Amino acid sequence: MQRLTKWAFNNKAAMKLIVLMALVMGVISYWRLPMEFLPEADNPMVSIAAIGPGYDAKSMETQVTAKIEDAVQFVKGKSSMTSSSGNGFSKIDLAFDSKTNMKDAKAEVEAAVAAVQLPERVMKPFVVQFNTSMIPISWVSIGLNGMNDADREKAEKNIINEFKKIDGAGDVSLGGKIIPSVLITPDAEKLAAKGVPFQALMGVLQGRAAASSIGEKTIDGATGNISVVAAINDLDTLRKLPVAAGVTLGDVAEVKADNKPESISSVGGKDVLLLTISKTANANAVKVGEEVANTVDRLNKELKGTDAKVLLSTSDQVVHSVNSMLREVLLGALFATIVILLFMRNFRATLVTIVSIPLSLGITLYLLSLSGVTLNIITLGGVAVAVGRLVDDSIVVIENIYRRLQKEPFSIELIVDATKEVATAITSSTLVTVAVFLPMGLLRGSLQAFLLPFALTVAYSLIASLLVALTIVPILSAFLLRGTKMKEHEGSKRFAGFLTWNLKHKWAPLLIAVVLLVGSIGAYMSMPKGAIDSSSAANLNVSLEYPSETPHEAVIEAGRKLETYLNGRSDIDWVLMSNGNSSDNAKYGDVSSPTLVTYLVDMKEGADADKFIEDIKKQRPSYQGADLNAGASDFMSGSSSTQVIVDVTGEDPDAIAKGAEQVIAAIKPVKDVIKVKSNQEEKKPVYTFELDPVKAKGQDVAMQLQGLLNPIPLGSVTIDNRDTNVILQPSANPLTEADLNKLMIMTDKGPAAVSSVAMLVKSDQSSAFFHKDGKLYIRVTADVEPSQLSLVGKEITEKVDALKAPEGTKFTVGGASADQSADFADLGVIMLVAIGIVYLIMVITFKTLRGPLAIMCSLPLAAIGAVIGLIISGVTPDFTAVFGALMLIGIVVTNAIVLIDRVKQNEEHMTIREALVEAASTRMRPILMTAVATISAMLPLVFGSSESGSIVSQSLAIVVIGGLAAATLLTLIIIPCIYELFFFRKSYRQRTAARGKVEHAA
């Protein structure tokens, strides 16, 4: 490292150019780096969504879900498969191991699903493989007021095309659009009077509309093509189509046009179109978002009757993240500068130190650009966290130069020598901090995709700051500190005396440290590990779900009532109400029960989201029989972040049901469990005709009843230049069991009531069916108080483990608490690997085992401060807090390294105790300076607002600040005691020899 410093002095012109290039390339890289909301990461899961309007849950399970499961069960890399089937929908989720290439997996699943023969009226399934780049850039609501159907459809197409033209725009989907159709409603009396069977109506369009090329012939001496065109372009033509000899469709049925939305999207109480716009893989999220906003403004001006509005834009959040993180970086730099100025009391020395911040950031941005890492809330969080450490190396160098200049005359050799004195310490401490993040590269899958950009950002920043400290800082010191007069700074005599007393009475400080450590561990173990705080959430999800037998009209009526309540609140900007399945939503694997109404709520700035959630819960009595819930919106997961689930699996359905009852009874009494439910509770009456096969053909009766009771698509026609579906409406509307028995069907003996050939049996069956790896299972779900998630999850696990499962069944606990435990466990493994690497680097640096071991003892000291910080702040530890503890491993040991490095230098001409006292007194100032500067730089993170989806949060900052503060103070006292304890015999002999010399001299 001394060579690097000397080279910098010998090549000052080159160093000036390098500095200029670093700053310019940093600025250029900042503007050229693609801005994203999150780093690109594949979710190791493929979802298959299918919609079957009119099919009950059991039919979807047996005729759709089971067939698809059979087709995909042997897909390569699949680790597990779960599915849910409900009224009109089916969803299968395939989980893959981390080594699987997800693009290949998706292609294999698509091929398998394409080969499956599904019943009519079931849409072609959508196969979705999620990636963070698929997170939509913008959600845009569009109200089309006062337009007729033809103009409306034209406007819909134009609007979609306008957004697709945007450079970088990917998929553009439209929800809430009008589906034009023609409804044919048969008249049973007229059919009977004319003697026309109902089945005749099903083939009314067969062969009627055609466009066919006959071939080429020479006509009148010229070659020409011959074609046949038959088109049905209006309702009158449709009504005139024959269904029997002398009987037209209009004679026996009502034919009318109908326009209904595929699904409901409502903003401000008015139905709207909802555009969901995503971007292409390499596009800049901010630029695409800006173009979307510009397109919305232009459409509002150009299209009369159009009321377009950008509801949500992740590009806005990216810009907000960039601005807020930059603000926190600048504030952190300012605070660090003030701290250095207060300690140094020299403006020039302070200026030399803080130059490392812009230079390090410039180099970091350039390296990120070379690495193909985008600018997102994860990398920006890395910058915000690293800014406090950027000045640490420079502080140690400038402080040592400054201290030497107080005693010795100025010279270039002094500057180089002073830098050399601390070069080993700062290089070792920087490499140690970087090494903490190296194990993140060992992770696989999406966790690596999220943590690796953060690790690279911090690593690049710290390595850049080390290079600056070893080159630029000495050169600037030689230029700015030449000729300055400085008062000699002496180490604190009081502290030296206090440390000497502690070294003589080691048991006292060590006992206190052990008591504090045990107490902090106990306090942490008893603390609930909660879900991430949602009080400042900008967006919330509200769901209103009724039992599956609830009529759709009643669901929508209640949904509108809740929508009115939400729109009347003063703490929200807008509410988006949604209901129903659509092909556009199914593209994203989003299918749900028709009795579920969801609301996306945008909170006003500064509004208390927790109060809003509590107010929503108070509305539950107004919606009897429904589940009403609210929580923070999460871009990465549609599931609740505060649910604990228990899956009951097995072969025997009765045993599974019995096991589920045991689980429900066991976890209901658990404190802070808000509600317990299972999919088995969702039941719906099912009426089954048990047919006598002697009296009638089962397939014929089923087809007739299907036509009598369900809409049947007959085909499509072109009306007003619009492709329009023709649907045969049910001719019967039974309201009672007696009405069902009276339904008339055609048998071999002529028309007869269905009751003459079949017996009607009523039963209650589940309205949702869940499979795990192709086998039926029951899922028990417990809604948990968010702040008590870990404690409740642990208690539920204990209760379930204590149960004796029925023979052949198995209980599996999962959900948010299990995910949380898995995340904590993964970070725990990373911590152990990081500690091992840190120890290895220090052993290589100091060439001994015991010295680095003493340094490692600073880690448990940090744990004391981290827990105290959480207790004082009242912040519940979450995943980001544990991530902060991982960071502490690298940050905390740096102070101990700087201390022990000085001790090792002193031992060449001092006893161990003298070396410890002198090192602690001398290095106390740089240690305190670096610690206070790092803490000050992180203060904006404590008082600022964290971004949704970021691993940089208030809890992380509190853990780092608390841990660093305690470790810094205790390092100066406890580490010397431990170090001398490790070399106790040698130190004892030195002290005995020193006393002997004194006595001999006397």
PDB file of C-alpha atoms in Angstrom, residues 6 17 63 82 127 195 208 263 337 382 389 447 495 550 600 688 719 734 794 895 942 955:
ATOM      1  CA  LYS A   6       4.338   6.866  -3.392  1.00  0.00           C
ATOM      2  CA  LEU A  17      -6.774  13.531 -14.453  1.00  0.00           C
ATOM      3  CA  GLN A  63     -62.419 -31.151 -15.436  1.00  0.00           C
ATOM      4  CA  THR A  82     -50.286 -26.369  -5.344  1.00  0.00           C
ATOM      5  CA  VAL A 127     -49.109 -19.474 -18.184  1.00  0.00           C
ATOM      6  CA  GLY A 195     -92.418 -28.298 -32.263  1.00  0.00           C
ATOM      7  CA  ARG A 208     -74.168 -19.610 -42.150  1.00  0.00           C
ATOM      8  CA  SER A 263     -65.041  -7.132 -15.113  1.00  0.00           C
ATOM      9  CA  THR A 337     -18.491  16.845   7.758  1.00  0.00           C
ATOM     10  CA  GLY A 382     -26.645   0.656  -0.438  1.00  0.00           C
ATOM     11  CA  ARG A 389     -18.343   4.599   6.000  1.00  0.00           C
ATOM     12  CA  LEU A 447     -32.716 -13.656  -2.849  1.00  0.00           C
ATOM     13  CA  PHE A 495      -9.138   7.815  29.987  1.00  0.00           C
ATOM     14  CA  THR A 550     -74.107 -15.128  -2.262  1.00  0.00           C
ATOM     15  CA  LEU A 600     -56.828  -0.255  -3.953  1.00  0.00           C
ATOM     16  CA  THR A 688     -77.274 -33.416  -8.368  1.00  0.00           C
ATOM     17  CA  ILE A 719     -72.190  -6.124 -36.358  1.00  0.00           C
ATOM     18  CA  PRO A 734     -85.679 -22.272 -11.492  1.00  0.00           C
ATOM     19  CA  LYS A 794     -44.152 -19.841  17.141  1.00  0.00           C
ATOM     20  CA  ASN A 895     -12.686   0.152  15.188  1.00  0.00           C
ATOM     21  CA  VAL A 942     -33.965   6.962  11.134  1.00  0.00           C
ATOM     22  CA  SER A 955     -35.171  -0.558  11.876  1.00  0.00           C
TER      23      SER A 955
END
